[in-house]
């Protein structure tokens, strides 16, 4: 009991990783191995940056939907990759449409390696429904070199149904 003050594993304490895996399974139905698939970090900036660093290189591009958290393009640039801004529209609730994603990926097919998907969106608060996420995943199937970094830090800050009718309300994880 008391203070546990020591250096821990780089991936985080085993107890915390197990608790995170159990929470994801309970709330989202997602199963992860806490020993090989869960890594604990100091915060969103560190985790997103390391995710971009681990999956891209200097000749790659990273798709960043706009409006975006100002740190995304900077983190991408720090890795040597190039941020490619995917503009979203007010009439679409500033959410990614399958058509816009496909066009952006086709325009950057040679070097696109990652899509940063912030859901709910920072700064707009827009939430992609489960149906929309499936549509985006369907587009991504045609671009097997492109991974998705799902930034879902605000998943518990959803107070209305997701953007599309029949969205089921709340937050849907891209991983599901």
PDB file of C-alpha atoms in Angstrom:
ATOM      1  CA  UNK A   1       0.000   0.000   0.000  1.00  0.00           C
ATOM      2  CA  UNK A   2       1.365   3.501   0.497  1.00  0.00           C
ATOM      3  CA  UNK A   3       3.578   5.082  -2.145  1.00  0.00           C
ATOM      4  CA  UNK A   4       4.775   3.073  -5.096  1.00  0.00           C
ATOM      5  CA  UNK A   5       7.760   5.186  -6.112  1.00  0.00           C
ATOM      6  CA  UNK A   6      10.013   3.354  -8.519  1.00  0.00           C
ATOM      7  CA  UNK A   7      10.804   3.205 -12.190  1.00  0.00           C
ATOM      8  CA  UNK A   8       8.182   1.255 -14.090  1.00  0.00           C
ATOM      9  CA  UNK A   9       8.144  -0.578 -17.392  1.00  0.00           C
ATOM     10  CA  UNK A  10       8.315   1.736 -20.411  1.00  0.00           C
ATOM     11  CA  UNK A  11       4.835   0.551 -21.412  1.00  0.00           C
ATOM     12  CA  UNK A  12       3.339   1.386 -17.987  1.00  0.00           C
ATOM     13  CA  UNK A  13       2.566  -0.753 -14.971  1.00  0.00           C
ATOM     14  CA  UNK A  14       1.038  -4.149 -15.656  1.00  0.00           C
ATOM     15  CA  UNK A  15      -1.899  -3.427 -13.335  1.00  0.00           C
ATOM     16  CA  UNK A  16      -2.784  -0.217 -15.189  1.00  0.00           C
ATOM     17  CA  UNK A  17      -2.498  -1.864 -18.616  1.00  0.00           C
ATOM     18  CA  UNK A  18      -4.763  -4.710 -17.445  1.00  0.00           C
ATOM     19  CA  UNK A  19      -7.294  -2.201 -16.086  1.00  0.00           C
ATOM     20  CA  UNK A  20      -7.294  -0.289 -19.392  1.00  0.00           C
ATOM     21  CA  UNK A  21      -7.798  -3.509 -21.370  1.00  0.00           C
ATOM     22  CA  UNK A  22     -10.666  -4.547 -19.068  1.00  0.00           C
ATOM     23  CA  UNK A  23     -12.304  -1.114 -19.417  1.00  0.00           C
ATOM     24  CA  UNK A  24     -12.096  -1.186 -23.232  1.00  0.00           C
ATOM     25  CA  UNK A  25     -13.615  -4.651 -23.310  1.00  0.00           C
ATOM     26  CA  UNK A  26     -16.433  -3.712 -20.930  1.00  0.00           C
ATOM     27  CA  UNK A  27     -17.363  -0.378 -22.520  1.00  0.00           C
ATOM     28  CA  UNK A  28     -16.523  -0.933 -26.198  1.00  0.00           C
ATOM     29  CA  UNK A  29     -16.399  -4.699 -26.677  1.00  0.00           C
ATOM     30  CA  UNK A  30     -12.758  -4.405 -27.770  1.00  0.00           C
ATOM     31  CA  UNK A  31     -10.269  -7.064 -26.722  1.00  0.00           C
ATOM     32  CA  UNK A  32      -6.607  -6.151 -26.340  1.00  0.00           C
ATOM     33  CA  UNK A  33      -3.666  -8.020 -24.835  1.00  0.00           C
ATOM     34  CA  UNK A  34      -2.397  -5.746 -22.047  1.00  0.00           C
ATOM     35  CA  UNK A  35       1.103  -7.189 -22.410  1.00  0.00           C
ATOM     36  CA  UNK A  36       1.525  -6.464 -26.125  1.00  0.00           C
ATOM     37  CA  UNK A  37      -1.201  -4.049 -27.259  1.00  0.00           C
ATOM     38  CA  UNK A  38      -1.592  -1.467 -24.474  1.00  0.00           C
ATOM     39  CA  UNK A  39       0.972   1.284 -23.867  1.00  0.00           C
ATOM     40  CA  UNK A  40       0.527   3.977 -21.228  1.00  0.00           C
ATOM     41  CA  UNK A  41       1.846   7.471 -21.920  1.00  0.00           C
ATOM     42  CA  UNK A  42       2.092  10.833 -20.203  1.00  0.00           C
ATOM     43  CA  UNK A  43      -0.648  12.459 -22.255  1.00  0.00           C
ATOM     44  CA  UNK A  44      -2.194  12.943 -25.670  1.00  0.00           C
ATOM     45  CA  UNK A  45       0.682  14.930 -27.134  1.00  0.00           C
ATOM     46  CA  UNK A  46       3.255  12.295 -26.262  1.00  0.00           C
ATOM     47  CA  UNK A  47       1.073   9.397 -27.419  1.00  0.00           C
ATOM     48  CA  UNK A  48       0.006  10.992 -30.704  1.00  0.00           C
ATOM     49  CA  UNK A  49       3.552  12.115 -31.507  1.00  0.00           C
ATOM     50  CA  UNK A  50       4.993   8.678 -30.785  1.00  0.00           C
ATOM     51  CA  UNK A  51       2.227   7.053 -32.841  1.00  0.00           C
ATOM     52  CA  UNK A  52       3.068   9.262 -35.815  1.00  0.00           C
ATOM     53  CA  UNK A  53       6.799   8.696 -35.303  1.00  0.00           C
ATOM     54  CA  UNK A  54       6.341   4.913 -35.167  1.00  0.00           C
ATOM     55  CA  UNK A  55       4.242   4.694 -38.334  1.00  0.00           C
ATOM     56  CA  UNK A  56       5.672   7.282 -40.718  1.00  0.00           C
ATOM     57  CA  UNK A  57       8.944   8.404 -42.221  1.00  0.00           C
ATOM     58  CA  UNK A  58      10.385  11.497 -43.920  1.00  0.00           C
ATOM     59  CA  UNK A  59       8.879  10.738 -47.340  1.00  0.00           C
ATOM     60  CA  UNK A  60       5.395   9.987 -45.993  1.00  0.00           C
ATOM     61  CA  UNK A  61       2.338  12.171 -45.617  1.00  0.00           C
ATOM     62  CA  UNK A  62      -0.223  12.216 -42.840  1.00  0.00           C
ATOM     63  CA  UNK A  63      -3.848  13.199 -43.458  1.00  0.00           C
ATOM     64  CA  UNK A  64      -5.058  15.737 -40.875  1.00  0.00           C
ATOM     65  CA  UNK A  65      -8.754  16.700 -41.087  1.00  0.00           C
ATOM     66  CA  UNK A  66      -9.460  20.404 -40.502  1.00  0.00           C
ATOM     67  CA  UNK A  67     -10.390  22.076 -38.286  1.00  0.00           C
ATOM     68  CA  UNK A  68      -7.771  20.343 -36.158  1.00  0.00           C
ATOM     69  CA  UNK A  69      -5.962  20.504 -32.850  1.00  0.00           C
ATOM     70  CA  UNK A  70      -3.042  22.859 -33.658  1.00  0.00           C
ATOM     71  CA  UNK A  71      -0.496  20.318 -32.419  1.00  0.00           C
ATOM     72  CA  UNK A  72      -1.295  17.694 -35.086  1.00  0.00           C
ATOM     73  CA  UNK A  73       0.522  19.304 -38.050  1.00  0.00           C
ATOM     74  CA  UNK A  74       3.441  20.307 -35.823  1.00  0.00           C
ATOM     75  CA  UNK A  75       3.847  16.770 -34.484  1.00  0.00           C
ATOM     76  CA  UNK A  76       3.712  15.368 -38.020  1.00  0.00           C
ATOM     77  CA  UNK A  77       6.348  17.861 -39.204  1.00  0.00           C
ATOM     78  CA  UNK A  78       8.618  16.984 -36.259  1.00  0.00           C
ATOM     79  CA  UNK A  79       8.722  13.376 -37.472  1.00  0.00           C
ATOM     80  CA  UNK A  80       9.835  14.495 -40.930  1.00  0.00           C
ATOM     81  CA  UNK A  81       6.525  13.498 -42.519  1.00  0.00           C
ATOM     82  CA  UNK A  82       4.325  16.021 -44.326  1.00  0.00           C
ATOM     83  CA  UNK A  83       0.920  17.029 -42.970  1.00  0.00           C
ATOM     84  CA  UNK A  84      -1.798  17.044 -45.649  1.00  0.00           C
ATOM     85  CA  UNK A  85      -4.851  19.008 -44.579  1.00  0.00           C
ATOM     86  CA  UNK A  86      -8.222  17.451 -45.418  1.00  0.00           C
ATOM     87  CA  UNK A  87     -10.733  20.298 -45.357  1.00  0.00           C
ATOM     88  CA  UNK A  88     -14.177  19.535 -43.964  1.00  0.00           C
ATOM     89  CA  UNK A  89     -17.304  21.601 -44.553  1.00  0.00           C
ATOM     90  CA  UNK A  90     -19.768  23.366 -42.291  1.00  0.00           C
ATOM     91  CA  UNK A  91     -22.706  21.718 -44.070  1.00  0.00           C
ATOM     92  CA  UNK A  92     -21.202  18.318 -43.150  1.00  0.00           C
ATOM     93  CA  UNK A  93     -20.852  19.314 -39.506  1.00  0.00           C
ATOM     94  CA  UNK A  94     -17.080  19.639 -40.051  1.00  0.00           C
ATOM     95  CA  UNK A  95     -16.925  15.845 -40.189  1.00  0.00           C
ATOM     96  CA  UNK A  96     -15.046  13.739 -42.727  1.00  0.00           C
ATOM     97  CA  UNK A  97     -17.168  12.487 -45.607  1.00  0.00           C
ATOM     98  CA  UNK A  98     -16.257   9.276 -47.428  1.00  0.00           C
ATOM     99  CA  UNK A  99     -16.067  11.199 -50.716  1.00  0.00           C
ATOM    100  CA  UNK A 100     -13.635  13.808 -49.333  1.00  0.00           C
ATOM    101  CA  UNK A 101     -11.486  11.118 -47.710  1.00  0.00           C
ATOM    102  CA  UNK A 102     -11.308   9.116 -50.934  1.00  0.00           C
ATOM    103  CA  UNK A 103     -10.300  12.186 -52.967  1.00  0.00           C
ATOM    104  CA  UNK A 104      -7.615  13.171 -50.458  1.00  0.00           C
ATOM    105  CA  UNK A 105      -6.201   9.645 -50.397  1.00  0.00           C
ATOM    106  CA  UNK A 106      -6.246   9.395 -54.189  1.00  0.00           C
ATOM    107  CA  UNK A 107      -4.463  12.760 -54.458  1.00  0.00           C
ATOM    108  CA  UNK A 108      -1.796  11.522 -52.007  1.00  0.00           C
ATOM    109  CA  UNK A 109      -1.819   7.813 -52.828  1.00  0.00           C
ATOM    110  CA  UNK A 110       1.942   7.506 -53.312  1.00  0.00           C
ATOM    111  CA  UNK A 111       2.929   8.815 -49.888  1.00  0.00           C
ATOM    112  CA  UNK A 112      -0.110   8.793 -47.560  1.00  0.00           C
ATOM    113  CA  UNK A 113       0.593   6.480 -44.624  1.00  0.00           C
ATOM    114  CA  UNK A 114      -1.611   7.715 -41.794  1.00  0.00           C
ATOM    115  CA  UNK A 115      -4.968   9.357 -41.102  1.00  0.00           C
ATOM    116  CA  UNK A 116      -5.351  11.135 -37.778  1.00  0.00           C
ATOM    117  CA  UNK A 117      -8.992  10.698 -36.806  1.00  0.00           C
ATOM    118  CA  UNK A 118     -10.039  12.740 -33.776  1.00  0.00           C
ATOM    119  CA  UNK A 119     -13.486  11.585 -32.676  1.00  0.00           C
ATOM    120  CA  UNK A 120     -15.097  13.522 -31.064  1.00  0.00           C
ATOM    121  CA  UNK A 121     -13.376  16.272 -32.971  1.00  0.00           C
ATOM    122  CA  UNK A 122     -11.170  18.831 -31.305  1.00  0.00           C
ATOM    123  CA  UNK A 123     -11.969  21.708 -31.777  1.00  0.00           C
ATOM    124  CA  UNK A 124     -15.490  21.318 -33.239  1.00  0.00           C
ATOM    125  CA  UNK A 125     -16.929  18.679 -30.910  1.00  0.00           C
ATOM    126  CA  UNK A 126     -18.469  16.903 -33.912  1.00  0.00           C
ATOM    127  CA  UNK A 127     -18.973  13.163 -33.481  1.00  0.00           C
ATOM    128  CA  UNK A 128     -18.737  10.604 -36.287  1.00  0.00           C
ATOM    129  CA  UNK A 129     -21.481   8.000 -35.975  1.00  0.00           C
ATOM    130  CA  UNK A 130     -20.770   4.292 -36.044  1.00  0.00           C
ATOM    131  CA  UNK A 131     -22.267   4.183 -39.543  1.00  0.00           C
ATOM    132  CA  UNK A 132     -19.990   6.992 -40.762  1.00  0.00           C
ATOM    133  CA  UNK A 133     -16.951   5.300 -39.253  1.00  0.00           C
ATOM    134  CA  UNK A 134     -17.841   2.126 -41.164  1.00  0.00           C
ATOM    135  CA  UNK A 135     -18.108   4.165 -44.379  1.00  0.00           C
ATOM    136  CA  UNK A 136     -14.675   5.703 -43.761  1.00  0.00           C
ATOM    137  CA  UNK A 137     -13.231   2.262 -42.994  1.00  0.00           C
ATOM    138  CA  UNK A 138     -14.667   0.995 -46.287  1.00  0.00           C
ATOM    139  CA  UNK A 139     -12.819   3.777 -48.155  1.00  0.00           C
ATOM    140  CA  UNK A 140      -9.610   2.971 -46.287  1.00  0.00           C
ATOM    141  CA  UNK A 141      -9.812  -0.677 -47.404  1.00  0.00           C
ATOM    142  CA  UNK A 142      -8.823   0.573 -50.865  1.00  0.00           C
ATOM    143  CA  UNK A 143      -5.668   2.164 -49.415  1.00  0.00           C
ATOM    144  CA  UNK A 144      -3.914  -0.619 -47.474  1.00  0.00           C
ATOM    145  CA  UNK A 145      -0.774   1.456 -46.852  1.00  0.00           C
ATOM    146  CA  UNK A 146      -2.759   3.949 -44.757  1.00  0.00           C
ATOM    147  CA  UNK A 147      -3.133   3.321 -41.018  1.00  0.00           C
ATOM    148  CA  UNK A 148      -5.497   5.193 -38.698  1.00  0.00           C
ATOM    149  CA  UNK A 149      -4.410   6.925 -35.522  1.00  0.00           C
ATOM    150  CA  UNK A 150      -7.707   7.210 -33.629  1.00  0.00           C
ATOM    151  CA  UNK A 151      -7.495  10.034 -31.096  1.00  0.00           C
ATOM    152  CA  UNK A 152     -10.536   9.351 -28.928  1.00  0.00           C
ATOM    153  CA  UNK A 153      -9.476  11.309 -25.868  1.00  0.00           C
ATOM    154  CA  UNK A 154     -12.848  13.074 -25.663  1.00  0.00           C
ATOM    155  CA  UNK A 155     -14.944   9.904 -26.040  1.00  0.00           C
ATOM    156  CA  UNK A 156     -16.686  10.425 -22.703  1.00  0.00           C
ATOM    157  CA  UNK A 157     -17.599  14.031 -23.485  1.00  0.00           C
ATOM    158  CA  UNK A 158     -20.482  13.242 -25.838  1.00  0.00           C
ATOM    159  CA  UNK A 159     -23.808  14.689 -24.753  1.00  0.00           C
ATOM    160  CA  UNK A 160     -25.977  14.106 -27.848  1.00  0.00           C
ATOM    161  CA  UNK A 161     -26.548  11.419 -30.452  1.00  0.00           C
ATOM    162  CA  UNK A 162     -23.871  10.963 -33.091  1.00  0.00           C
ATOM    163  CA  UNK A 163     -24.201  13.079 -36.234  1.00  0.00           C
ATOM    164  CA  UNK A 164     -26.336  10.835 -38.417  1.00  0.00           C
ATOM    165  CA  UNK A 165     -29.867   9.616 -37.802  1.00  0.00           C
ATOM    166  CA  UNK A 166     -29.814   6.175 -36.298  1.00  0.00           C
ATOM    167  CA  UNK A 167     -26.329   6.834 -34.953  1.00  0.00           C
ATOM    168  CA  UNK A 168     -27.215   5.085 -31.721  1.00  0.00           C
ATOM    169  CA  UNK A 169     -26.028   7.969 -29.582  1.00  0.00           C
ATOM    170  CA  UNK A 170     -22.806   8.387 -27.744  1.00  0.00           C
ATOM    171  CA  UNK A 171     -19.350   7.588 -29.017  1.00  0.00           C
ATOM    172  CA  UNK A 172     -18.383   4.812 -31.411  1.00  0.00           C
ATOM    173  CA  UNK A 173     -14.752   3.742 -31.537  1.00  0.00           C
ATOM    174  CA  UNK A 174     -13.074   3.436 -34.929  1.00  0.00           C
ATOM    175  CA  UNK A 175     -11.443   0.239 -33.663  1.00  0.00           C
ATOM    176  CA  UNK A 176     -14.851  -1.385 -33.194  1.00  0.00           C
TER     177      UNK A 176
END
